mmCIF file of C-alpha atoms and ligand atoms in Angstrom:
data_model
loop_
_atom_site.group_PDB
_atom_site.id
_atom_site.type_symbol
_atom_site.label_atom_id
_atom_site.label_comp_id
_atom_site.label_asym_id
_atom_site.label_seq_id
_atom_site.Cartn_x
_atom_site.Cartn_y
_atom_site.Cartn_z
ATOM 1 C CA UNK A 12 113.543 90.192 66.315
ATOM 2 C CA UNK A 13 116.562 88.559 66.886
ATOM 3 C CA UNK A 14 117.726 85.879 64.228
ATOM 4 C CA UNK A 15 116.248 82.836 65.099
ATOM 5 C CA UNK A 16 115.177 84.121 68.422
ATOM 6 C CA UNK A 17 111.315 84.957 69.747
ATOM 7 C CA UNK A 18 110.305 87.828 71.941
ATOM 8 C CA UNK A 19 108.400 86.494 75.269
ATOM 9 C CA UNK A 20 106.729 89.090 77.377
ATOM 10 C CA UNK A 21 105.068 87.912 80.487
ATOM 11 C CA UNK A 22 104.738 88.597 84.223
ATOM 12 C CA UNK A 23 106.953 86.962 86.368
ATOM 13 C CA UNK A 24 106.641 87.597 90.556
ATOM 14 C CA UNK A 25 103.843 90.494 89.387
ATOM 15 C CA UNK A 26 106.745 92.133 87.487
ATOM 16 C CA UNK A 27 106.800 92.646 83.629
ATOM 17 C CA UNK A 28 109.315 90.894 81.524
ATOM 18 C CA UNK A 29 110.280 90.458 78.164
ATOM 19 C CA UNK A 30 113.082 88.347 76.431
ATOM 20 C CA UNK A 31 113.960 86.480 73.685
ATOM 21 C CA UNK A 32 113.626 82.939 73.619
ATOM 22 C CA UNK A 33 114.256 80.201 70.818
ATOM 23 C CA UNK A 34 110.647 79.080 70.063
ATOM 24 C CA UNK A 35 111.808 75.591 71.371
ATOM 25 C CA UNK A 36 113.291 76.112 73.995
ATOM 26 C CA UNK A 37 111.216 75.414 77.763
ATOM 27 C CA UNK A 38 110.284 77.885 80.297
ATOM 28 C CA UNK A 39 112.977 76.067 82.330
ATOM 29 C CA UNK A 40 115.668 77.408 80.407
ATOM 30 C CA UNK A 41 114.235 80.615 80.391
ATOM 31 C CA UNK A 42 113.799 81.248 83.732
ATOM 32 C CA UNK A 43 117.234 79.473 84.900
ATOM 33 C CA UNK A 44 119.287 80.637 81.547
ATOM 34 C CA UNK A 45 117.798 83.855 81.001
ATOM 35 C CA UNK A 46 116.484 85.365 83.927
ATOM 36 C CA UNK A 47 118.634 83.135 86.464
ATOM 37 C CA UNK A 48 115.610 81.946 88.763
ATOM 38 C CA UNK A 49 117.554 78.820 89.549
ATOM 39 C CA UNK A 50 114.955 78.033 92.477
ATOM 40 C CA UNK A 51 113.250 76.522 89.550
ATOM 41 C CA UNK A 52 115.364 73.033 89.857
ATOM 42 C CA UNK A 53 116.092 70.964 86.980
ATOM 43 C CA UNK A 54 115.710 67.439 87.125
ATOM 44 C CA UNK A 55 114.229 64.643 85.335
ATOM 45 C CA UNK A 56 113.228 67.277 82.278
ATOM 46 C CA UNK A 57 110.718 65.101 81.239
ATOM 47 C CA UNK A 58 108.134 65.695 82.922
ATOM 48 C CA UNK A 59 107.966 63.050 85.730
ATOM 49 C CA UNK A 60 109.790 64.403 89.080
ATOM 50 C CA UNK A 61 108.389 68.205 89.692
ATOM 51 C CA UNK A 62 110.954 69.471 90.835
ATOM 52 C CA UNK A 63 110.833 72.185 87.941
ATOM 53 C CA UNK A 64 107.260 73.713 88.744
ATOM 54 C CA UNK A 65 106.234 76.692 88.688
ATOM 55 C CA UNK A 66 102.363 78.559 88.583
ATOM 56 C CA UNK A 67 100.867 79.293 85.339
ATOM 57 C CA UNK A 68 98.266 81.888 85.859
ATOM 58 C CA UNK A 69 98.178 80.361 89.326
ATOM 59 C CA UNK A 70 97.812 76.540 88.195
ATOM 60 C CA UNK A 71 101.189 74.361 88.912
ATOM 61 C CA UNK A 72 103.022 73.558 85.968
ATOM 62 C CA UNK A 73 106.468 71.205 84.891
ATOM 63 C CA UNK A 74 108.165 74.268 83.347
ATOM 64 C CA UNK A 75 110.686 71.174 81.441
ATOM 65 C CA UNK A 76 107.176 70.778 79.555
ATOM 66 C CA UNK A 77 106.384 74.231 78.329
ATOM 67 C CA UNK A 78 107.422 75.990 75.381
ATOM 68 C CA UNK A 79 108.838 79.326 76.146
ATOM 69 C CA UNK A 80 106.918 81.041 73.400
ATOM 70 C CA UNK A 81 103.586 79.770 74.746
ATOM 71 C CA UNK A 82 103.718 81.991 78.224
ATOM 72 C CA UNK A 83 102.987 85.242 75.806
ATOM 73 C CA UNK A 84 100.379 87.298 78.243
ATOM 74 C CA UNK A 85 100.715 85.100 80.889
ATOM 75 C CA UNK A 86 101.589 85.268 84.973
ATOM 76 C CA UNK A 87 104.301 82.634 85.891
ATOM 77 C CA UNK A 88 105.061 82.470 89.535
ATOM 78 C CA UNK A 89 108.230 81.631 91.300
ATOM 79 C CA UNK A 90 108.786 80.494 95.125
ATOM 80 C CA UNK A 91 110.773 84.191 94.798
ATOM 81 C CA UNK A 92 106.751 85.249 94.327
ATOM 82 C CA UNK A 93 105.336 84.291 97.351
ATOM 83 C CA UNK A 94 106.376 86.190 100.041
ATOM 84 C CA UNK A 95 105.088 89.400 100.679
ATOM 85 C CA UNK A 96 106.836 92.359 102.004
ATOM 86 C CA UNK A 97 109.616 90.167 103.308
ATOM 87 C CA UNK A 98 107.577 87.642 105.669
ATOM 88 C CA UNK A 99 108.004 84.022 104.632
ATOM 89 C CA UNK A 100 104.632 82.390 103.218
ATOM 90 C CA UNK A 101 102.566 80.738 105.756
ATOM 91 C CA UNK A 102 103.818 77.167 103.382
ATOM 92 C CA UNK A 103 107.362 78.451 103.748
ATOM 93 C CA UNK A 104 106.939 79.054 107.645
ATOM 94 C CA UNK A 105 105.131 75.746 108.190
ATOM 95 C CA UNK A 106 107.640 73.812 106.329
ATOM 96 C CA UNK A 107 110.361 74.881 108.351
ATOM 97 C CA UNK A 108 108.516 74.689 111.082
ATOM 98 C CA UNK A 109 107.702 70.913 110.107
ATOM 99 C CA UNK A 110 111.217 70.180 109.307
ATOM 100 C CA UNK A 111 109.822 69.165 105.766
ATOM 101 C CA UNK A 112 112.949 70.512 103.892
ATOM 102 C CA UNK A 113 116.192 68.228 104.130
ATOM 103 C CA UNK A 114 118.585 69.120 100.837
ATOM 104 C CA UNK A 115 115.665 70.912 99.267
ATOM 105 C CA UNK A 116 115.813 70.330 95.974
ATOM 106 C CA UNK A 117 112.021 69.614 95.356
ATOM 107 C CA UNK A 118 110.752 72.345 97.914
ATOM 108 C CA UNK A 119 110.464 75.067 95.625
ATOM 109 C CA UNK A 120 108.415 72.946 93.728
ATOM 110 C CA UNK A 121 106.325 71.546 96.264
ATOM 111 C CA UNK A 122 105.749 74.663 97.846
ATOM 112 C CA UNK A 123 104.558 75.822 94.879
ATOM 113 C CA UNK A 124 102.026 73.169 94.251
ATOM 114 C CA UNK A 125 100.920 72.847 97.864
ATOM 115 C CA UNK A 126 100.174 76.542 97.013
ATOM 116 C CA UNK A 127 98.053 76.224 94.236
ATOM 117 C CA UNK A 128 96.274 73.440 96.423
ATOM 118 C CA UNK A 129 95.513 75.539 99.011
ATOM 119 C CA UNK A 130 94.619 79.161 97.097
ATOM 120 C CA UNK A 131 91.725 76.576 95.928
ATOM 121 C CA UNK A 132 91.126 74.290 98.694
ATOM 122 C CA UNK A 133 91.980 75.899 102.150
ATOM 123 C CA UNK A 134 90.997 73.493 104.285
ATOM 124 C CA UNK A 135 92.309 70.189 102.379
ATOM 125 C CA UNK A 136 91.903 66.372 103.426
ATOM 126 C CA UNK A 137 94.829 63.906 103.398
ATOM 127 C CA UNK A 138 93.998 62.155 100.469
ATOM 128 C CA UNK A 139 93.514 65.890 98.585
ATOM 129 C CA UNK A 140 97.141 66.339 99.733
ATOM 130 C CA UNK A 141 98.532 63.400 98.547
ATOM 131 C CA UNK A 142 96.710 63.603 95.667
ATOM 132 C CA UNK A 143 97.616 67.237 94.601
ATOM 133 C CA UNK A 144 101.266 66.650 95.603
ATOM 134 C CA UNK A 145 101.309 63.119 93.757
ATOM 135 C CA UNK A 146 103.671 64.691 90.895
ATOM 136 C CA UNK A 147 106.516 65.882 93.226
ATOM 137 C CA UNK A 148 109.207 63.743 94.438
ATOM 138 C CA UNK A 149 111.111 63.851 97.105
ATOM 139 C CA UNK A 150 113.917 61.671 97.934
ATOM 140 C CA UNK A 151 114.647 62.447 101.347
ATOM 141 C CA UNK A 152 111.501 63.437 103.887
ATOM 142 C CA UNK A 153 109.251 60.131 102.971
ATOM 143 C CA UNK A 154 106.472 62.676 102.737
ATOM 144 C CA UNK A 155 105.438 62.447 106.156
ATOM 145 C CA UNK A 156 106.657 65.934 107.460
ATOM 146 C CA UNK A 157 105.382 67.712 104.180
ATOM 147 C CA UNK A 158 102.104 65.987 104.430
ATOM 148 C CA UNK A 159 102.371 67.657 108.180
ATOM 149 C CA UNK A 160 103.812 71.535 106.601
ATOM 150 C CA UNK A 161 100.307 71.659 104.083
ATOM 151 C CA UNK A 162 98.194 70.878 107.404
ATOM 152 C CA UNK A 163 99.842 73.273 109.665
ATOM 153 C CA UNK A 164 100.140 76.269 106.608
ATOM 154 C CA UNK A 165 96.591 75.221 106.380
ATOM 155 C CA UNK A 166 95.358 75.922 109.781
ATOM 156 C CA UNK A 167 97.530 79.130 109.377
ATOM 157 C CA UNK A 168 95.661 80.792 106.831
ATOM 158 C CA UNK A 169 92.140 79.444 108.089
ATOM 159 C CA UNK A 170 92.907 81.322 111.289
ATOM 160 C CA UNK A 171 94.634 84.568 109.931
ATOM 161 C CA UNK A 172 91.661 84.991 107.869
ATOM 162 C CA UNK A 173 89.068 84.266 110.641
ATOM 163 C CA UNK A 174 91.446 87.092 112.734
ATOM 164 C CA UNK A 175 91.384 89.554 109.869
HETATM 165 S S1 FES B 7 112.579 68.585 85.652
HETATM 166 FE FE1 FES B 7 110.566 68.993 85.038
HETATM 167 S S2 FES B 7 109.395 67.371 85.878
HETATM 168 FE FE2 FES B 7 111.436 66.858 86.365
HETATM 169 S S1 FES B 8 114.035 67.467 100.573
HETATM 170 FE FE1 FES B 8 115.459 66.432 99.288
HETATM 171 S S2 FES B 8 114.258 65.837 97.574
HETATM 172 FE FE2 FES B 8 112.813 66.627 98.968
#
């Protein structure tokens, strides 16, 4: 142990990690500072904006409001996690698609929670959109053309998994 210092081991992307963290300092820090994930935006830092999520064992979570010590064991995922073998995520597609990224700074994050919406909800209404998306702000889009990305990366998945 380092003086003053905690070891963290966890799974970040699917990948084992393990550093040492002050025990109270946030998962923010830790992934920007220490492992230099700096999709993970900072923002507000307390706990109001989103733009800091990340998935906790698959649930969306402000990493500004975790303690680093208390992701021992657990899976943290990144918007570096969601692609698979190189192919965009049906969310990332769609939102480019949509035009629902302007300077970007909460898309990471909203990506990320649209994500955990739709692993447990694939076929969404509105108001479930708004409502799971209600702690991520965006300054720029007016919501609109993400509202629009969920629907179409909705309809995505439904039909790649009725062609599968
Ligand atoms: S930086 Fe974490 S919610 Fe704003
Ligand atoms: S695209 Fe700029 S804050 Fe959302």
């Amino acid at each position: 142990m380092k003086e003053g210092k905690v070891l963290v081991r966890f799974r970040l992307n699917g990948k084992p990690v393990e550093t040492f963290t002050k025990p109270n300092d946030t998962l923010l820090n830790l992934l920007r500072r220490n492992l230099g994930i700096t999709s993970v935006k900072r923002g507000c830092e307390v706990g109001e904006c989103g733009a800091c999520t990340v998935l906790l064992d698959g649930n969306p979570v402000v990493s500004c409001l975790i303690l680093a010590p208390t992701v021992e064991g657990k899976e943290i995922t990144t918007i570096e996690g969601i692609s698979k073998e190189g192919e965009l995520h049906p969310l990332q597609q769609a939102f480019i698609k949509a035009g629902a990224v302007q300077c970007g700074f909460c898309t990471p994050g909203m990506i990320l929670t649209a994500k955990a919406l739709l692993d447990k909800n694939p076929n969404p209404s509105l108001r479930e959109i708004k409502e799971a998306i209600q702690g991520n702000l965006c300054r720029c889009t007016g919501y609109t053309k993400i509202i629009q990305a969920i629907q179409l990366a909705s309809k995505e998945i439904k039909s790649s998994c009725i062609s599968d």
